[in-house]
Amino acid sequence: MTHAHRSLHAPHGILPPHILRHLAHHGDDDARTVAIDTLIATERFRGERQAVGDALRDVPAGVKRRTLYDAGHVQRLPGKLVRGENDPPTHDEAVNQAFEGLGATYDFYEEAMKRKSIDDRGERLDASVHYGRRYDNAFWNGRQMVFGDGDGKLFQGFTGCLEVIGHELTHGVIETEAALVYSDQSGALNESFADVLGIQVKQWKLRQRSSEASWLLGEGLLAKGVKGVALRSMKAPGTAYDDPRLGKDPQPATMKGFVHTEEDNGGVHVNSGIPNHAFYLAAVKLGGYAWEKAGPIWYHALCNTLSRRSDFAGAARATMMSALALFGASTEAVVRAAWAEVGVSPG
Amino acid sequence: MRVVMERSGGLAGLRRTSSLEACALGPTDEGLLREAAERAGFFALPPELRTSEPESDRFSYRLEIEDGGRQASVRFDEGAASEALLHLVELVRDLSET
């Protein structure tokens, strides 16, 4: 049994990978050779299948094209196709909420930021709902959005929160533009820009002025009985929740509270409170709707000045430059003051 | 059998710890855990499983299992985990909440 092309049929699932791995480690010479060949073939098979899928998915639609899948409560993507762009609503609320949220985000970027989808080339928007069992998260995996149903104890379903959908799709925008590295200060900026643009999707949809918006990220996401109102507050970082099971919202509002940690890629979801608050301060001071002045300034900086390793000081410089370029010196002064209030100097 | 699982990250950026002791588990649950750990090839995994770059809003885990003289501790990104390992994570979470 030393024939190089013999296979244990793993590509068709006859022998599961853990048995193949066991054989590769512990089998006799012949069994090891076949097991290793089969594992390599399996990986190659998976790679080809992925490549075919990627090639199909990477064709930009050029227009708004949403495709919704049902992951069926397992952690395998994308799942079963349940709604395309021209299909009527389904009986599944999560599917319809996700569909509407993707649409609102697409429309926000097109109308308010003059951007055509995530890649600015009309990338199609794919999403899967009902991912995993009681999965309490939502994420963008570089190709599509993924929504869990929540555990029902701490979190409700993630499709009901428009700013969360805006936040996740903005991670795709960030990836296309500054590609901020997802750790430490550049990672906290990555999170903050996702919050800044995500919250604007909601405010834009609801036609809320900066002065009247809640500035809460993940509003309504916490389950009944949890002591809190959202995941984060851009208006008052550190006040979104204080619950025996969740703990207290750890976000700082200023550099005095900056958290040094190795967890969460260097506290990207914690220290994002600082640039989040700077945006809030600038938006409220500039008045009107966030997507009219403050939003375009931050978006312009993201697309034109920021780079992979930018830090908070770099973001302050970039947004001040954008403010000056787009609206003039008085607006630049407002942006400078907002960063100064959270303890960030442009250097 | 003893199991400790720590999770961080996610959209909420919350840290959660789950732990299980043999004395608190019935034989059925212990069997389910053992089977899930075997399916995931848990004791043969390297100490770290990472994606090439951190993925936004994904969970990260540290899972430690001691069972009958075998012991392993693995740190992994959700995006780098096999489906069988993710199933093991779900099972630990479920059993620690019951």
PDB file of N, CA and C in Angstrom, chain A residues 8-80:
ATOM      1  N   LEU A   8      -8.107   7.482   0.921  1.00  0.00           N
ATOM      2  CA  LEU A   8      -9.070   6.942   1.880  1.00  0.00           C
ATOM      3  C   LEU A   8     -10.419   7.655   1.747  1.00  0.00           C
ATOM      4  N   HIS A   9     -10.632   8.241   0.582  1.00  0.00           N
ATOM      5  CA  HIS A   9     -11.941   8.808   0.230  1.00  0.00           C
ATOM      6  C   HIS A   9     -12.398   9.962   1.101  1.00  0.00           C
ATOM      7  N   ALA A  10     -11.456  10.625   1.737  1.00  0.00           N
ATOM      8  CA  ALA A  10     -11.878  11.734   2.596  1.00  0.00           C
ATOM      9  C   ALA A  10     -12.621  12.843   1.869  1.00  0.00           C
ATOM     10  N   PRO A  11     -12.258  13.185   0.588  1.00  0.00           N
ATOM     11  CA  PRO A  11     -12.996  14.258  -0.063  1.00  0.00           C
ATOM     12  C   PRO A  11     -14.500  13.984  -0.109  1.00  0.00           C
ATOM     13  N   HIS A  12     -14.873  12.729  -0.074  1.00  0.00           N
ATOM     14  CA  HIS A  12     -16.305  12.434  -0.091  1.00  0.00           C
ATOM     15  C   HIS A  12     -16.820  12.130   1.304  1.00  0.00           C
ATOM     16  N   GLY A  13     -15.959  12.287   2.284  1.00  0.00           N
ATOM     17  CA  GLY A  13     -16.422  12.197   3.664  1.00  0.00           C
ATOM     18  C   GLY A  13     -16.475  10.804   4.231  1.00  0.00           C
ATOM     19  N   ILE A  14     -15.840   9.812   3.605  1.00  0.00           N
ATOM     20  CA  ILE A  14     -15.943   8.454   4.130  1.00  0.00           C
ATOM     21  C   ILE A  14     -15.136   8.311   5.414  1.00  0.00           C
ATOM     22  N   LEU A  15     -13.941   8.828   5.412  1.00  0.00           N
ATOM     23  CA  LEU A  15     -13.157   8.815   6.652  1.00  0.00           C
ATOM     24  C   LEU A  15     -13.008  10.244   7.161  1.00  0.00           C
ATOM     25  N   PRO A  16     -13.462  10.487   8.367  1.00  0.00           N
ATOM     26  CA  PRO A  16     -13.371  11.863   8.867  1.00  0.00           C
ATOM     27  C   PRO A  16     -11.917  12.278   9.116  1.00  0.00           C
ATOM     28  N   PRO A  17     -11.654  13.579   9.039  1.00  0.00           N
ATOM     29  CA  PRO A  17     -10.283  14.077   9.156  1.00  0.00           C
ATOM     30  C   PRO A  17      -9.579  13.659  10.443  1.00  0.00           C
ATOM     31  N   HIS A  18     -10.317  13.546  11.571  1.00  0.00           N
ATOM     32  CA  HIS A  18      -9.610  13.232  12.822  1.00  0.00           C
ATOM     33  C   HIS A  18      -9.039  11.815  12.779  1.00  0.00           C
ATOM     34  N   ILE A  19      -9.728  10.911  12.061  1.00  0.00           N
ATOM     35  CA  ILE A  19      -9.195   9.543  11.930  1.00  0.00           C
ATOM     36  C   ILE A  19      -7.985   9.574  11.008  1.00  0.00           C
ATOM     37  N   LEU A  20      -8.095  10.355   9.940  1.00  0.00           N
ATOM     38  CA  LEU A  20      -6.952  10.480   9.030  1.00  0.00           C
ATOM     39  C   LEU A  20      -5.741  11.052   9.761  1.00  0.00           C
ATOM     40  N   ARG A  21      -5.998  12.069  10.592  1.00  0.00           N
ATOM     41  CA  ARG A  21      -4.876  12.662  11.335  1.00  0.00           C
ATOM     42  C   ARG A  21      -4.270  11.642  12.297  1.00  0.00           C
ATOM     43  N   HIS A  22      -5.155  10.845  12.919  1.00  0.00           N
ATOM     44  CA  HIS A  22      -4.659   9.823  13.848  1.00  0.00           C
ATOM     45  C   HIS A  22      -3.785   8.814  13.095  1.00  0.00           C
ATOM     46  N   LEU A  23      -4.290   8.382  11.927  1.00  0.00           N
ATOM     47  CA  LEU A  23      -3.521   7.433  11.115  1.00  0.00           C
ATOM     48  C   LEU A  23      -2.200   8.051  10.673  1.00  0.00           C
ATOM     49  N   ALA A  24      -2.251   9.338  10.324  1.00  0.00           N
ATOM     50  CA  ALA A  24      -1.034  10.009   9.864  1.00  0.00           C
ATOM     51  C   ALA A  24       0.024  10.041  10.964  1.00  0.00           C
ATOM     52  N   HIS A  25      -0.437  10.102  12.202  1.00  0.00           N
ATOM     53  CA  HIS A  25       0.507  10.148  13.322  1.00  0.00           C
ATOM     54  C   HIS A  25       0.895   8.758  13.820  1.00  0.00           C
ATOM     55  N   HIS A  26      -0.107   7.862  13.865  1.00  0.00           N
ATOM     56  CA  HIS A  26       0.102   6.620  14.604  1.00  0.00           C
ATOM     57  C   HIS A  26       0.001   5.344  13.771  1.00  0.00           C
ATOM     58  N   GLY A  27      -0.399   5.464  12.510  1.00  0.00           N
ATOM     59  CA  GLY A  27      -0.556   4.251  11.702  1.00  0.00           C
ATOM     60  C   GLY A  27       0.791   3.653  11.309  1.00  0.00           C
ATOM     61  N   ASP A  28       0.744   2.439  10.717  1.00  0.00           N
ATOM     62  CA  ASP A  28       2.009   1.895  10.219  1.00  0.00           C
ATOM     63  C   ASP A  28       2.409   2.688   8.959  1.00  0.00           C
ATOM     64  N   ASP A  29       3.569   2.372   8.399  1.00  0.00           N
ATOM     65  CA  ASP A  29       4.105   3.215   7.317  1.00  0.00           C
ATOM     66  C   ASP A  29       3.142   3.372   6.162  1.00  0.00           C
ATOM     67  N   ASP A  30       2.536   2.237   5.732  1.00  0.00           N
ATOM     68  CA  ASP A  30       1.619   2.289   4.586  1.00  0.00           C
ATOM     69  C   ASP A  30       0.395   3.146   4.898  1.00  0.00           C
ATOM     70  N   ALA A  31      -0.173   2.897   6.059  1.00  0.00           N
ATOM     71  CA  ALA A  31      -1.380   3.645   6.444  1.00  0.00           C
ATOM     72  C   ALA A  31      -1.063   5.129   6.573  1.00  0.00           C
ATOM     73  N   ARG A  32       0.115   5.429   7.112  1.00  0.00           N
ATOM     74  CA  ARG A  32       0.508   6.838   7.269  1.00  0.00           C
ATOM     75  C   ARG A  32       0.618   7.515   5.902  1.00  0.00           C
ATOM     76  N   THR A  33       1.255   6.823   4.955  1.00  0.00           N
ATOM     77  CA  THR A  33       1.439   7.412   3.619  1.00  0.00           C
ATOM     78  C   THR A  33       0.095   7.729   2.975  1.00  0.00           C
ATOM     79  N   VAL A  34      -0.816   6.749   3.029  1.00  0.00           N
ATOM     80  CA  VAL A  34      -2.126   6.948   2.397  1.00  0.00           C
ATOM     81  C   VAL A  34      -2.899   8.047   3.122  1.00  0.00           C
ATOM     82  N   ALA A  35      -2.818   8.026   4.468  1.00  0.00           N
ATOM     83  CA  ALA A  35      -3.557   9.041   5.231  1.00  0.00           C
ATOM     84  C   ALA A  35      -3.049  10.438   4.896  1.00  0.00           C
ATOM     85  N   ILE A  36      -1.736  10.592   4.814  1.00  0.00           N
ATOM     86  CA  ILE A  36      -1.168  11.921   4.517  1.00  0.00           C
ATOM     87  C   ILE A  36      -1.552  12.356   3.102  1.00  0.00           C
ATOM     88  N   ASP A  37      -1.459  11.414   2.128  1.00  0.00           N
ATOM     89  CA  ASP A  37      -1.876  11.750   0.757  1.00  0.00           C
ATOM     90  C   ASP A  37      -3.331  12.200   0.735  1.00  0.00           C
ATOM     91  N   THR A  38      -4.146  11.483   1.493  1.00  0.00           N
ATOM     92  CA  THR A  38      -5.574  11.785   1.491  1.00  0.00           C
ATOM     93  C   THR A  38      -5.847  13.143   2.126  1.00  0.00           C
ATOM     94  N   LEU A  39      -5.139  13.426   3.219  1.00  0.00           N
ATOM     95  CA  LEU A  39      -5.325  14.738   3.857  1.00  0.00           C
ATOM     96  C   LEU A  39      -4.926  15.865   2.911  1.00  0.00           C
ATOM     97  N   ILE A  40      -3.814  15.658   2.202  1.00  0.00           N
ATOM     98  CA  ILE A  40      -3.372  16.687   1.241  1.00  0.00           C
ATOM     99  C   ILE A  40      -4.414  16.856   0.144  1.00  0.00           C
ATOM    100  N   ALA A  41      -4.910  15.708  -0.360  1.00  0.00           N
ATOM    101  CA  ALA A  41      -5.929  15.763  -1.420  1.00  0.00           C
ATOM    102  C   ALA A  41      -7.179  16.467  -0.912  1.00  0.00           C
ATOM    103  N   THR A  42      -7.533  16.195   0.343  1.00  0.00           N
ATOM    104  CA  THR A  42      -8.721  16.824   0.922  1.00  0.00           C
ATOM    105  C   THR A  42      -8.552  18.330   0.955  1.00  0.00           C
ATOM    106  N   GLU A  43      -7.371  18.776   1.421  1.00  0.00           N
ATOM    107  CA  GLU A  43      -7.122  20.212   1.502  1.00  0.00           C
ATOM    108  C   GLU A  43      -7.167  20.837   0.113  1.00  0.00           C
ATOM    109  N   ARG A  44      -6.575  20.113  -0.883  1.00  0.00           N
ATOM    110  CA  ARG A  44      -6.563  20.629  -2.249  1.00  0.00           C
ATOM    111  C   ARG A  44      -7.995  20.723  -2.775  1.00  0.00           C
ATOM    112  N   PHE A  45      -8.780  19.683  -2.455  1.00  0.00           N
ATOM    113  CA  PHE A  45     -10.177  19.652  -2.877  1.00  0.00           C
ATOM    114  C   PHE A  45     -10.935  20.830  -2.270  1.00  0.00           C
ATOM    115  N   ARG A  46     -10.713  21.040  -0.967  1.00  0.00           N
ATOM    116  CA  ARG A  46     -11.370  22.167  -0.305  1.00  0.00           C
ATOM    117  C   ARG A  46     -10.939  23.479  -0.933  1.00  0.00           C
ATOM    118  N   GLY A  47      -9.639  23.590  -1.207  1.00  0.00           N
ATOM    119  CA  GLY A  47      -9.102  24.808  -1.800  1.00  0.00           C
ATOM    120  C   GLY A  47      -9.747  25.095  -3.138  1.00  0.00           C
ATOM    121  N   GLU A  48      -9.901  24.053  -3.953  1.00  0.00           N
ATOM    122  CA  GLU A  48     -10.499  24.253  -5.272  1.00  0.00           C
ATOM    123  C   GLU A  48     -11.957  24.673  -5.152  1.00  0.00           C
ATOM    124  N   ARG A  49     -12.635  24.020  -4.208  1.00  0.00           N
ATOM    125  CA  ARG A  49     -14.041  24.339  -4.036  1.00  0.00           C
ATOM    126  C   ARG A  49     -14.174  25.793  -3.577  1.00  0.00           C
ATOM    127  N   GLN A  50     -13.287  26.188  -2.642  1.00  0.00           N
ATOM    128  CA  GLN A  50     -13.289  27.561  -2.148  1.00  0.00           C
ATOM    129  C   GLN A  50     -12.995  28.527  -3.302  1.00  0.00           C
ATOM    130  N   ALA A  51     -12.013  28.165  -4.139  1.00  0.00           N
ATOM    131  CA  ALA A  51     -11.631  29.047  -5.233  1.00  0.00           C
ATOM    132  C   ALA A  51     -12.793  29.237  -6.199  1.00  0.00           C
ATOM    133  N   VAL A  52     -13.510  28.166  -6.483  1.00  0.00           N
ATOM    134  CA  VAL A  52     -14.658  28.267  -7.386  1.00  0.00           C
ATOM    135  C   VAL A  52     -15.710  29.192  -6.782  1.00  0.00           C
ATOM    136  N   GLY A  53     -15.995  28.976  -5.466  1.00  0.00           N
ATOM    137  CA  GLY A  53     -16.974  29.812  -4.772  1.00  0.00           C
ATOM    138  C   GLY A  53     -16.538  31.262  -4.765  1.00  0.00           C
ATOM    139  N   ASP A  54     -15.243  31.486  -4.492  1.00  0.00           N
ATOM    140  CA  ASP A  54     -14.726  32.843  -4.432  1.00  0.00           C
ATOM    141  C   ASP A  54     -14.872  33.540  -5.779  1.00  0.00           C
ATOM    142  N   ALA A  55     -14.549  32.812  -6.844  1.00  0.00           N
ATOM    143  CA  ALA A  55     -14.618  33.401  -8.186  1.00  0.00           C
ATOM    144  C   ALA A  55     -16.047  33.836  -8.493  1.00  0.00           C
ATOM    145  N   LEU A  56     -17.005  33.028  -8.069  1.00  0.00           N
ATOM    146  CA  LEU A  56     -18.398  33.372  -8.327  1.00  0.00           C
ATOM    147  C   LEU A  56     -18.824  34.579  -7.495  1.00  0.00           C
ATOM    148  N   ARG A  57     -18.383  34.571  -6.216  1.00  0.00           N
ATOM    149  CA  ARG A  57     -18.808  35.643  -5.326  1.00  0.00           C
ATOM    150  C   ARG A  57     -18.137  36.972  -5.656  1.00  0.00           C
ATOM    151  N   ASP A  58     -16.952  36.935  -6.229  1.00  0.00           N
ATOM    152  CA  ASP A  58     -16.186  38.154  -6.422  1.00  0.00           C
ATOM    153  C   ASP A  58     -16.639  38.994  -7.611  1.00  0.00           C
ATOM    154  N   VAL A  59     -17.607  38.529  -8.365  1.00  0.00           N
ATOM    155  CA  VAL A  59     -18.099  39.326  -9.492  1.00  0.00           C
ATOM    156  C   VAL A  59     -18.950  40.463  -8.930  1.00  0.00           C
ATOM    157  N   PRO A  60     -18.503  41.739  -9.106  1.00  0.00           N
ATOM    158  CA  PRO A  60     -19.304  42.827  -8.554  1.00  0.00           C
ATOM    159  C   PRO A  60     -20.650  42.910  -9.251  1.00  0.00           C
ATOM    160  N   ALA A  61     -21.700  43.150  -8.475  1.00  0.00           N
ATOM    161  CA  ALA A  61     -23.026  43.231  -9.078  1.00  0.00           C
ATOM    162  C   ALA A  61     -23.199  44.561  -9.805  1.00  0.00           C
ATOM    163  N   GLY A  62     -22.521  45.619  -9.299  1.00  0.00           N
ATOM    164  CA  GLY A  62     -22.652  46.942  -9.909  1.00  0.00           C
ATOM    165  C   GLY A  62     -23.903  47.675  -9.456  1.00  0.00           C
ATOM    166  N   VAL A  63     -24.869  46.938  -8.962  1.00  0.00           N
ATOM    167  CA  VAL A  63     -26.092  47.515  -8.402  1.00  0.00           C
ATOM    168  C   VAL A  63     -26.351  46.814  -7.067  1.00  0.00           C
ATOM    169  N   LYS A  64     -27.349  47.306  -6.335  1.00  0.00           N
ATOM    170  CA  LYS A  64     -27.645  46.686  -5.042  1.00  0.00           C
ATOM    171  C   LYS A  64     -28.134  45.255  -5.249  1.00  0.00           C
ATOM    172  N   ARG A  65     -27.363  44.317  -4.769  1.00  0.00           N
ATOM    173  CA  ARG A  65     -27.782  42.916  -4.897  1.00  0.00           C
ATOM    174  C   ARG A  65     -27.526  42.176  -3.591  1.00  0.00           C
ATOM    175  N   ARG A  66     -28.626  41.915  -2.892  1.00  0.00           N
ATOM    176  CA  ARG A  66     -28.527  41.238  -1.600  1.00  0.00           C
ATOM    177  C   ARG A  66     -28.912  39.765  -1.738  1.00  0.00           C
ATOM    178  N   THR A  67     -28.159  38.919  -1.077  1.00  0.00           N
ATOM    179  CA  THR A  67     -28.456  37.492  -1.096  1.00  0.00           C
ATOM    180  C   THR A  67     -28.396  36.964   0.334  1.00  0.00           C
ATOM    181  N   LEU A  68     -29.517  36.405   0.768  1.00  0.00           N
ATOM    182  CA  LEU A  68     -29.614  35.934   2.149  1.00  0.00           C
ATOM    183  C   LEU A  68     -29.627  34.415   2.212  1.00  0.00           C
ATOM    184  N   TYR A  69     -28.880  33.900   3.187  1.00  0.00           N
ATOM    185  CA  TYR A  69     -28.792  32.455   3.409  1.00  0.00           C
ATOM    186  C   TYR A  69     -29.226  32.126   4.833  1.00  0.00           C
ATOM    187  N   ASP A  70     -29.704  30.915   5.011  1.00  0.00           N
ATOM    188  CA  ASP A  70     -30.045  30.417   6.345  1.00  0.00           C
ATOM    189  C   ASP A  70     -29.018  29.342   6.698  1.00  0.00           C
ATOM    190  N   ALA A  71     -28.203  29.626   7.729  1.00  0.00           N
ATOM    191  CA  ALA A  71     -27.145  28.679   8.111  1.00  0.00           C
ATOM    192  C   ALA A  71     -27.711  27.474   8.878  1.00  0.00           C
ATOM    193  N   GLY A  72     -29.003  27.535   9.236  1.00  0.00           N
ATOM    194  CA  GLY A  72     -29.648  26.360   9.845  1.00  0.00           C
ATOM    195  C   GLY A  72     -29.064  25.969  11.192  1.00  0.00           C
ATOM    196  N   HIS A  73     -28.581  26.953  11.946  1.00  0.00           N
ATOM    197  CA  HIS A  73     -28.092  26.734  13.327  1.00  0.00           C
ATOM    198  C   HIS A  73     -26.835  25.876  13.400  1.00  0.00           C
ATOM    199  N   VAL A  74     -26.095  25.796  12.317  1.00  0.00           N
ATOM    200  CA  VAL A  74     -24.764  25.185  12.396  1.00  0.00           C
ATOM    201  C   VAL A  74     -23.744  26.266  12.002  1.00  0.00           C
ATOM    202  N   GLN A  75     -22.476  25.994  12.306  1.00  0.00           N
ATOM    203  CA  GLN A  75     -21.443  26.992  12.023  1.00  0.00           C
ATOM    204  C   GLN A  75     -20.741  26.651  10.714  1.00  0.00           C
ATOM    205  N   ARG A  76     -21.545  26.652   9.645  1.00  0.00           N
ATOM    206  CA  ARG A  76     -21.019  26.358   8.312  1.00  0.00           C
ATOM    207  C   ARG A  76     -21.644  27.365   7.351  1.00  0.00           C
ATOM    208  N   LEU A  77     -20.829  27.968   6.523  1.00  0.00           N
ATOM    209  CA  LEU A  77     -21.313  29.046   5.658  1.00  0.00           C
ATOM    210  C   LEU A  77     -21.265  28.674   4.186  1.00  0.00           C
ATOM    211  N   PRO A  78     -22.141  29.249   3.358  1.00  0.00           N
ATOM    212  CA  PRO A  78     -23.133  30.248   3.745  1.00  0.00           C
ATOM    213  C   PRO A  78     -24.462  29.646   4.220  1.00  0.00           C
ATOM    214  N   GLY A  79     -24.802  28.406   3.877  1.00  0.00           N
ATOM    215  CA  GLY A  79     -26.100  27.831   4.219  1.00  0.00           C
ATOM    216  C   GLY A  79     -27.017  27.798   3.019  1.00  0.00           C
ATOM    217  N   LYS A  80     -28.319  27.686   3.303  1.00  0.00           N
ATOM    218  CA  LYS A  80     -29.300  27.540   2.219  1.00  0.00           C
ATOM    219  C   LYS A  80     -29.778  28.916   1.736  1.00  0.00           C
TER     220      LYS A  80
END
